[in-house]
Amino acid sequence: MKLSSSQGRKGNPVKELWRKWDNISLIKRIVVGLIIGAILGVTCGTVPGLSDVLTLLGTLFTSALKAIAPILVFFLVISALANAKTSGSMSTIVVLYIISTFLAALVAVIASFIFPIEMTLVVDPSVEQSSPEGIGEVLSSLVASIVANPVDALVNANYLGILAWAVMLGVALRAAKEATKDVFHNVADAIGQVVHWIISLAPFGIMGLVFTAVSTNGVEIFTEYGQLLLVLVGCMLFIAFVVNPALVWVNIRKNPYPLVWRCIKESGLTAFFTRSSAANIPVNMTLCRKLGLDEDNFSVSIPLGATINMAGASVTISVMTMTACHTLGIAVDVPTAVILSVLAAVSACGASGVAGGSLLLIPLACSLFGISNDVAMQVVGVGFIIGVIQDSCETALNSSSDVLLTATAEYRARRLAGQEVSFADWEK
């Protein structure tokens, strides 16, 4: 039978359905999945067939994340280091980015000591989760993991080994031809696309995870999630309104809050709703122009900040890892906590550009304490459940800090050169 011209032009219905699904805001899809999962967990928790199907959805989602995360970390770090551009004029901005990200992780670890949170996890009793005896055991385990066979590290999700080999390969590839670097960049982009596809299906996975949690533990499980969310958001607010302003004051010796409020209002607010530092780059560029900053600087520092200035991500990684430690009864001493802060800051700098990308780096930090990948991925699943708010706050902090620290570096240079730093630039 001959097709009409209109039928011939009709696209693939599966692709069209996926496009429509992907165009719906992820946060809206996750909220719907969360609500449906909670309702079904309360009303249909004992229905055998339905229970098995929904539990399977949650298992498939966490298994997919568990499978892709090691490869994602490996190629992201290699690509970032191999393609990194250096510039003398950027040194102050890069240093501020690194300090801010480390301080964020340190604040998160301290907050986790003050407000220890435990979450409900399924732990295999045959897998021993023991506390490190001290800094010596931690360092010994750290070195053993770092020098592991790279193939073995990928197969067994040894994130410390993956990170170490990725760093060495990334640095070595800096001397390679641009075509070779492009290959790793393209592979990293391709893996990022796969992660995007998996996370696009997060509403179904979260529906299954919430159903299992509610049907097993009751609606009280949301109290647990709420406490965890309070610690996460509280840390991010402390970074935004205490730590970052202190960094600004140290560098420019003026009241930092007019500049802080301006960045949060014009950058952080839009980043909160877009949940993407990359998508917020044009907004940040416009704000930098309004602040009278040098375009030669901010045209480089703003895209760079969307990659390595990840205070919000380091908070998420640190708090979620410390929560896993508290849940499993793993004691964390002060030196180990400092190592965790450094590791979280380094991990955050490699956070994927997709929504929820920082959650996939939690297993890397958990591996410092010998926490199994199965348990770590359950923590990631909890992260996706609370990610409706957590990821929005994280992105708002990350993106607004890009402008704040870029402006701080330039105003510091003006101050050292004897030029006046005007409040008028901040309040226009």
Short mmCIF file of C-alpha atoms in Angstrom, two decimals:
data_model
loop_
_atom_site.label_atom_id
_atom_site.label_comp_id
_atom_site.label_asym_id
_atom_site.label_seq_id
_atom_site.Cartn_x
_atom_site.Cartn_y
_atom_site.Cartn_z
CA MET A 1 0.00 0.00 0.00
CA LYS A 2 1.31 3.43 -0.90
CA LEU A 3 1.88 5.84 2.00
CA SER A 4 0.56 9.37 1.77
CA SER A 5 3.06 12.21 1.85
CA SER A 6 1.93 13.21 5.35
CA GLN A 7 2.50 9.67 6.60
CA GLY A 8 5.91 9.56 4.94
CA ARG A 9 6.99 12.68 6.74
CA LYS A 10 5.88 11.35 10.10
CA GLY A 11 8.81 10.77 12.45
CA ASN A 12 9.62 7.78 14.59
CA PRO A 13 6.90 7.68 17.29
CA VAL A 14 9.31 6.28 19.91
CA LYS A 15 11.80 9.11 19.31
CA GLU A 16 9.00 11.66 19.35
CA LEU A 17 7.68 10.27 22.65
CA TRP A 18 11.19 10.36 24.16
CA ARG A 19 11.71 13.94 22.97
CA LYS A 20 8.47 15.05 24.60
CA TRP A 21 9.40 13.23 27.81
CA ASP A 22 12.90 14.74 27.84
CA ASN A 23 11.51 18.25 27.32
CA ILE A 24 9.51 18.09 30.55
CA SER A 25 11.42 19.58 33.47
CA LEU A 26 13.32 16.83 35.31
CA ILE A 27 12.39 18.30 38.67
CA LYS A 28 8.67 18.06 37.79
CA ARG A 29 9.07 14.46 36.67
CA ILE A 30 10.94 13.54 39.85
CA VAL A 31 8.32 15.19 42.07
CA VAL A 32 5.55 13.22 40.33
CA GLY A 33 7.52 9.98 40.65
CA LEU A 34 8.20 10.68 44.31
CA ILE A 35 4.54 11.38 45.09
CA ILE A 36 3.27 8.31 43.19
CA GLY A 37 5.87 6.10 44.88
CA ALA A 38 4.90 7.37 48.34
CA ILE A 39 1.17 6.90 47.70
CA LEU A 40 1.66 3.38 46.33
CA GLY A 41 3.97 2.54 49.24
CA VAL A 42 1.24 3.47 51.74
CA THR A 43 -1.74 1.97 49.89
CA CYS A 44 -0.33 -0.96 47.89
CA GLY A 45 2.79 -1.99 49.80
CA THR A 46 1.62 -5.59 50.26
CA VAL A 47 0.38 -6.25 46.69
CA PRO A 48 2.80 -8.98 45.46
CA GLY A 49 2.94 -8.30 41.72
CA LEU A 50 3.01 -4.51 41.98
CA SER A 51 5.55 -4.61 44.78
CA ASP A 52 7.94 -6.75 42.73
CA VAL A 53 7.68 -4.50 39.65
CA LEU A 54 8.23 -1.25 41.56
CA THR A 55 11.11 -2.68 43.57
CA LEU A 56 12.68 -3.82 40.29
CA LEU A 57 12.45 -0.26 38.91
CA GLY A 58 14.46 1.05 41.87
CA THR A 59 17.00 -1.77 41.55
CA LEU A 60 17.46 -1.19 37.80
CA PHE A 61 18.02 2.53 38.35
CA THR A 62 20.67 2.12 41.07
CA SER A 63 22.32 -0.73 39.11
CA ALA A 64 22.58 1.45 35.99
CA LEU A 65 24.18 4.24 38.02
CA LYS A 66 26.54 1.76 39.65
CA ALA A 67 27.62 0.49 36.24
CA ILE A 68 28.24 3.89 34.58
CA ALA A 69 29.77 5.81 37.53
CA PRO A 70 33.33 4.33 37.41
CA ILE A 71 33.64 4.95 33.66
CA LEU A 72 32.21 8.46 34.06
CA VAL A 73 34.77 9.43 36.73
CA PHE A 74 37.65 7.94 34.72
CA PHE A 75 37.00 9.75 31.45
CA LEU A 76 35.77 13.01 32.99
CA VAL A 77 39.02 13.48 34.90
CA ILE A 78 41.22 12.49 31.94
CA SER A 79 39.36 14.87 29.61
CA ALA A 80 39.38 17.75 32.11
CA LEU A 81 43.14 17.53 32.75
CA ALA A 82 44.16 16.85 29.15
CA ASN A 83 42.17 19.80 27.80
CA ALA A 84 42.72 22.25 30.68
CA LYS A 85 43.94 25.69 29.62
CA THR A 86 46.24 27.71 31.84
CA SER A 87 46.62 31.46 32.05
CA GLY A 88 48.72 33.59 34.38
CA SER A 89 45.95 36.18 34.78
CA MET A 90 43.61 33.45 35.99
CA SER A 91 45.77 32.25 38.88
CA THR A 92 44.01 34.26 41.59
CA ILE A 93 40.55 33.19 40.40
CA VAL A 94 41.56 29.52 40.23
CA VAL A 95 43.05 29.69 43.74
CA LEU A 96 39.83 31.24 45.07
CA TYR A 97 37.79 28.52 43.33
CA ILE A 98 39.90 25.79 44.95
CA ILE A 99 39.89 27.38 48.42
CA SER A 100 36.12 27.91 48.32
CA THR A 101 35.48 24.31 47.24
CA PHE A 102 37.78 22.91 49.95
CA LEU A 103 36.30 25.12 52.69
CA ALA A 104 32.82 24.00 51.65
CA ALA A 105 33.82 20.35 52.10
CA LEU A 106 35.43 21.14 55.46
CA VAL A 107 32.31 22.96 56.69
CA ALA A 108 30.16 20.01 55.57
CA VAL A 109 32.33 17.52 57.47
CA ILE A 110 32.25 19.65 60.64
CA ALA A 111 28.47 20.03 60.36
CA SER A 112 28.14 16.26 59.99
CA PHE A 113 30.06 15.81 63.25
CA ILE A 114 27.80 18.31 65.03
CA PHE A 115 24.56 16.98 63.51
CA PRO A 116 25.14 13.24 62.86
CA ILE A 117 22.40 11.82 60.63
CA GLU A 118 21.68 8.15 59.99
CA MET A 119 19.70 6.81 57.06
CA THR A 120 17.95 3.52 56.41
CA LEU A 121 20.15 1.33 54.21
CA VAL A 122 20.13 -2.34 53.24
CA VAL A 123 23.52 -3.75 54.25
CA ASP A 124 24.65 -7.25 53.31
CA PRO A 125 25.64 -8.88 56.64
CA SER A 126 28.32 -10.92 54.85
CA VAL A 127 30.14 -7.70 53.90
CA GLU A 128 32.12 -6.37 56.84
CA GLN A 129 32.04 -2.59 57.31
CA SER A 130 34.68 -1.74 59.91
CA SER A 131 35.99 1.54 61.23
CA PRO A 132 39.54 2.50 60.25
CA GLU A 133 41.84 2.20 63.28
CA GLY A 134 43.39 5.59 62.58
CA ILE A 135 45.12 7.78 60.06
CA GLY A 136 47.79 5.12 59.48
CA GLU A 137 45.27 2.54 58.32
CA VAL A 138 43.49 5.12 56.18
CA LEU A 139 46.74 6.13 54.45
CA SER A 140 47.76 2.50 54.00
CA SER A 141 44.39 1.68 52.42
CA LEU A 142 44.63 4.85 50.35
CA VAL A 143 48.01 3.92 48.89
CA ALA A 144 46.94 0.34 48.21
CA SER A 145 43.87 1.56 46.33
CA ILE A 146 45.82 4.16 44.35
CA VAL A 147 48.38 1.71 42.96
CA ALA A 148 45.79 -0.94 42.05
CA ASN A 149 45.71 -2.29 38.50
CA PRO A 150 43.72 0.27 36.46
CA VAL A 151 41.59 -2.38 34.74
CA ASP A 152 40.90 -4.03 38.09
CA ALA A 153 40.04 -0.61 39.54
CA LEU A 154 37.40 -0.04 36.84
CA VAL A 155 35.95 -3.54 37.13
CA ASN A 156 35.69 -3.43 40.93
CA ALA A 157 34.71 0.27 41.18
CA ASN A 158 37.88 1.16 43.11
CA TYR A 159 37.33 4.92 42.81
CA LEU A 160 40.60 5.96 44.41
CA GLY A 161 42.51 3.86 41.89
CA ILE A 162 40.33 5.18 39.07
CA LEU A 163 40.99 8.77 40.16
CA ALA A 164 44.75 8.24 40.50
CA TRP A 165 45.18 6.61 37.08
CA ALA A 166 42.87 9.15 35.45
CA VAL A 167 44.95 12.02 36.88
CA MET A 168 48.21 10.48 35.65
CA LEU A 169 46.82 9.76 32.19
CA GLY A 170 45.21 13.21 31.99
CA VAL A 171 48.48 14.98 32.85
CA ALA A 172 50.43 12.77 30.42
CA LEU A 173 47.95 13.52 27.63
CA ARG A 174 48.49 17.27 27.97
CA ALA A 175 51.48 16.81 25.64
CA ALA A 176 49.40 14.85 23.12
CA LYS A 177 48.10 16.24 19.84
CA GLU A 178 44.79 18.11 19.87
CA ALA A 179 43.15 15.33 17.85
CA THR A 180 44.02 12.82 20.58
CA LYS A 181 42.67 15.14 23.29
CA ASP A 182 39.49 15.57 21.29
CA VAL A 183 38.97 11.80 21.33
CA PHE A 184 38.92 11.73 25.14
CA HIS A 185 36.76 14.85 25.22
CA ASN A 186 34.27 13.21 22.86
CA VAL A 187 34.26 9.98 24.87
CA ALA A 188 33.62 11.96 28.07
CA ASP A 189 30.76 13.78 26.32
CA ALA A 190 29.32 10.48 25.09
CA ILE A 191 29.41 8.99 28.60
CA GLY A 192 27.81 12.18 29.89
CA GLN A 193 25.02 11.66 27.37
CA VAL A 194 24.50 8.11 28.62
CA VAL A 195 24.30 9.47 32.18
CA HIS A 196 21.75 12.00 30.93
CA TRP A 197 19.65 9.18 29.50
CA ILE A 198 19.80 7.25 32.77
CA ILE A 199 18.93 10.29 34.85
CA SER A 200 16.06 11.09 32.47
CA LEU A 201 14.54 7.81 33.69
CA ALA A 202 15.17 8.79 37.34
CA PRO A 203 11.45 9.44 38.03
CA PHE A 204 10.70 5.73 37.51
CA GLY A 205 13.70 4.67 39.60
CA ILE A 206 12.82 7.13 42.35
CA MET A 207 9.21 5.93 42.30
CA GLY A 208 10.51 2.41 42.93
CA LEU A 209 12.99 3.51 45.61
CA VAL A 210 10.40 5.60 47.46
CA PHE A 211 7.83 2.81 47.19
CA THR A 212 10.28 0.33 48.74
CA ALA A 213 11.34 2.76 51.48
CA VAL A 214 7.77 3.73 52.43
CA SER A 215 6.31 0.21 52.21
CA THR A 216 9.15 -1.13 54.38
CA ASN A 217 9.63 1.71 56.91
CA GLY A 218 6.44 3.79 56.69
CA VAL A 219 6.07 7.50 55.97
CA GLU A 220 8.45 8.21 58.88
CA ILE A 221 11.24 7.72 56.34
CA PHE A 222 10.57 11.28 55.11
CA THR A 223 11.53 12.64 58.53
CA GLU A 224 14.94 11.04 58.02
CA TYR A 225 15.25 12.56 54.55
CA GLY A 226 14.13 15.94 55.89
CA GLN A 227 16.86 15.95 58.54
CA LEU A 228 19.48 15.11 55.93
CA LEU A 229 18.18 17.85 53.66
CA LEU A 230 18.33 20.40 56.49
CA VAL A 231 22.02 19.65 57.08
CA LEU A 232 22.80 19.88 53.35
CA VAL A 233 20.93 23.13 52.76
CA GLY A 234 22.17 24.58 56.05
CA CYS A 235 25.79 23.98 55.00
CA MET A 236 25.18 25.59 51.61
CA LEU A 237 23.59 28.66 53.20
CA PHE A 238 26.54 28.92 55.61
CA ILE A 239 28.96 28.84 52.66
CA ALA A 240 26.92 31.45 50.74
CA PHE A 241 26.46 33.90 53.63
CA VAL A 242 29.48 33.34 55.90
CA VAL A 243 32.42 31.58 54.19
CA ASN A 244 32.25 33.24 50.77
CA PRO A 245 31.71 36.75 52.22
CA ALA A 246 34.74 36.15 54.47
CA LEU A 247 36.82 35.28 51.37
CA VAL A 248 35.62 38.46 49.67
CA TRP A 249 36.45 40.63 52.70
CA VAL A 250 39.94 39.15 53.09
CA ASN A 251 40.71 40.08 49.49
CA ILE A 252 39.07 43.49 49.06
CA ARG A 253 38.65 44.74 52.68
CA LYS A 254 35.14 46.09 52.12
CA ASN A 255 31.69 45.01 53.24
CA PRO A 256 31.08 41.99 50.97
CA TYR A 257 27.33 41.59 51.43
CA PRO A 258 26.12 44.02 48.72
CA LEU A 259 28.14 42.04 46.19
CA VAL A 260 27.04 38.69 47.70
CA TRP A 261 23.34 39.65 47.52
CA ARG A 262 23.73 40.93 43.96
CA CYS A 263 25.25 37.62 42.81
CA ILE A 264 22.66 35.49 44.58
CA LYS A 265 19.76 37.60 43.31
CA GLU A 266 20.84 37.78 39.65
CA SER A 267 22.74 34.49 39.27
CA GLY A 268 21.79 32.14 42.10
CA LEU A 269 18.05 32.59 41.68
CA THR A 270 18.04 31.61 37.99
CA ALA A 271 20.50 28.75 38.63
CA PHE A 272 18.15 27.43 41.35
CA PHE A 273 15.42 26.87 38.78
CA THR A 274 17.55 25.81 35.79
CA ARG A 275 19.67 23.43 37.94
CA SER A 276 22.54 23.73 35.46
CA SER A 277 25.73 25.77 35.93
CA ALA A 278 26.40 25.45 32.19
CA ALA A 279 22.96 26.80 31.28
CA ASN A 280 23.53 29.74 33.65
CA ILE A 281 26.79 30.83 31.98
CA PRO A 282 25.10 33.53 29.80
CA VAL A 283 23.39 34.95 32.91
CA ASN A 284 26.73 35.12 34.71
CA MET A 285 28.42 36.76 31.71
CA THR A 286 25.76 39.48 31.67
CA LEU A 287 26.15 40.07 35.41
CA CYS A 288 29.93 40.39 35.06
CA ARG A 289 29.42 43.09 32.42
CA LYS A 290 27.03 44.93 34.76
CA LEU A 291 29.70 44.79 37.49
CA GLY A 292 32.21 46.38 35.13
CA LEU A 293 34.60 43.42 35.08
CA ASP A 294 37.27 42.79 32.43
CA GLU A 295 35.76 40.61 29.69
CA ASP A 296 39.15 39.06 28.90
CA ASN A 297 39.06 37.57 32.41
CA PHE A 298 35.44 36.63 32.96
CA SER A 299 35.01 35.15 29.47
CA VAL A 300 37.44 32.46 30.66
CA SER A 301 36.73 32.30 34.40
CA ILE A 302 32.95 31.88 34.16
CA PRO A 303 33.01 28.76 31.90
CA LEU A 304 35.94 27.46 33.97
CA GLY A 305 33.98 28.03 37.19
CA ALA A 306 31.10 25.97 35.83
CA THR A 307 33.58 23.08 35.76
CA ILE A 308 35.85 23.43 38.82
CA ASN A 309 34.12 25.84 41.25
CA MET A 310 31.90 23.28 42.96
CA ALA A 311 31.35 24.28 46.58
CA GLY A 312 27.79 22.95 46.54
CA ALA A 313 28.90 19.63 45.08
CA SER A 314 31.63 19.22 47.70
CA VAL A 315 29.03 19.82 50.44
CA THR A 316 26.79 17.12 48.97
CA ILE A 317 29.62 14.59 48.63
CA SER A 318 30.93 15.24 52.18
CA VAL A 319 27.57 15.21 53.99
CA MET A 320 26.28 12.11 52.18
CA THR A 321 29.55 10.24 52.83
CA MET A 322 29.59 11.20 56.51
CA THR A 323 25.95 10.11 56.80
CA ALA A 324 26.87 6.71 55.37
CA CYS A 325 29.69 6.46 57.93
CA HIS A 326 27.34 7.34 60.83
CA THR A 327 24.78 4.82 59.57
CA LEU A 328 27.34 2.00 59.39
CA GLY A 329 28.97 2.92 62.70
CA ILE A 330 32.27 3.88 61.09
CA ALA A 331 34.23 6.25 63.33
CA VAL A 332 35.93 9.14 61.54
CA ASP A 333 38.88 10.85 63.23
CA VAL A 334 40.01 14.41 62.54
CA PRO A 335 42.93 13.64 60.16
CA THR A 336 40.70 11.32 58.13
CA ALA A 337 38.01 14.01 58.04
CA VAL A 338 40.56 16.43 56.53
CA ILE A 339 41.49 13.83 53.91
CA LEU A 340 37.78 13.41 53.14
CA SER A 341 37.49 17.19 52.68
CA VAL A 342 40.38 17.20 50.19
CA LEU A 343 39.00 14.17 48.36
CA ALA A 344 35.50 15.69 48.23
CA ALA A 345 36.89 18.95 46.84
CA VAL A 346 38.89 17.11 44.16
CA SER A 347 35.90 14.92 43.32
CA ALA A 348 33.58 17.92 43.10
CA CYS A 349 35.84 19.52 40.49
CA GLY A 350 35.08 16.54 38.25
CA ALA A 351 31.33 16.62 38.83
CA SER A 352 29.31 15.84 35.72
CA GLY A 353 27.49 18.73 34.05
CA VAL A 354 24.13 16.96 34.18
CA ALA A 355 21.60 17.48 36.98
CA GLY A 356 22.54 15.30 39.95
CA GLY A 357 26.02 14.66 38.56
CA SER A 358 27.73 15.25 41.92
CA LEU A 359 25.79 12.34 43.44
CA LEU A 360 27.63 9.90 41.18
CA LEU A 361 30.90 10.88 42.88
CA ILE A 362 29.72 9.89 46.38
CA PRO A 363 31.06 6.31 45.96
CA LEU A 364 34.52 7.79 45.35
CA ALA A 365 34.47 9.44 48.80
CA CYS A 366 32.81 6.41 50.42
CA SER A 367 35.62 4.18 49.17
CA LEU A 368 37.98 6.07 51.51
CA PHE A 369 36.26 4.27 54.40
CA GLY A 370 35.95 0.90 52.72
CA ILE A 371 32.20 1.29 52.22
CA SER A 372 31.02 -1.17 49.59
CA ASN A 373 29.79 0.08 46.23
CA ASP A 374 26.35 -1.48 46.82
CA VAL A 375 25.85 0.56 49.98
CA ALA A 376 27.31 3.71 48.39
CA MET A 377 24.83 3.45 45.51
CA GLN A 378 21.94 3.27 47.98
CA VAL A 379 23.22 6.60 49.35
CA VAL A 380 23.22 7.93 45.78
CA GLY A 381 19.59 6.77 45.45
CA VAL A 382 18.65 8.73 48.58
CA GLY A 383 20.45 11.70 47.07
CA PHE A 384 18.22 11.56 44.00
CA ILE A 385 15.11 11.42 46.22
CA ILE A 386 16.05 14.64 48.05
CA GLY A 387 17.65 16.07 44.90
CA VAL A 388 14.49 18.02 44.09
CA ILE A 389 15.72 20.63 46.58
CA GLN A 390 19.35 19.65 47.15
CA ASP A 391 20.43 19.91 43.51
CA SER A 392 18.71 23.27 43.04
CA CYS A 393 20.47 24.75 46.09
CA GLU A 394 23.76 23.19 45.04
CA THR A 395 23.60 24.72 41.56
CA ALA A 396 22.58 28.12 42.93
CA LEU A 397 25.62 28.16 45.23
CA ASN A 398 28.01 26.92 42.54
CA SER A 399 26.88 29.36 39.85
CA SER A 400 26.56 32.50 41.99
CA SER A 401 30.03 31.81 43.43
CA ASP A 402 31.51 31.87 39.91
CA VAL A 403 30.64 35.57 39.54
CA LEU A 404 31.38 36.39 43.19
CA LEU A 405 34.92 34.99 43.13
CA THR A 406 35.68 36.34 39.65
CA ALA A 407 34.69 39.82 40.84
CA THR A 408 36.67 39.33 44.07
CA ALA A 409 39.87 38.50 42.16
CA GLU A 410 39.54 41.55 39.91
CA TYR A 411 38.64 43.94 42.76
CA ARG A 412 41.61 42.58 44.72
CA ALA A 413 43.92 43.39 41.81
CA ARG A 414 42.47 46.92 41.67
CA ARG A 415 42.97 47.37 45.42
CA LEU A 416 46.58 46.22 45.26
CA ALA A 417 47.13 48.61 42.34
CA GLY A 418 45.85 51.48 44.49
CA GLN A 419 42.52 51.85 42.62
CA GLU A 420 39.26 52.47 44.44
CA VAL A 421 36.72 49.63 44.58
CA SER A 422 33.33 51.29 44.23
CA PHE A 423 30.11 50.09 45.87
CA ALA A 424 28.29 51.65 42.94
CA ASP A 425 29.41 48.77 40.72
CA TRP A 426 27.68 46.33 43.09
CA GLU A 427 24.43 48.19 43.61
CA LYS A 428 23.51 49.35 40.07
#
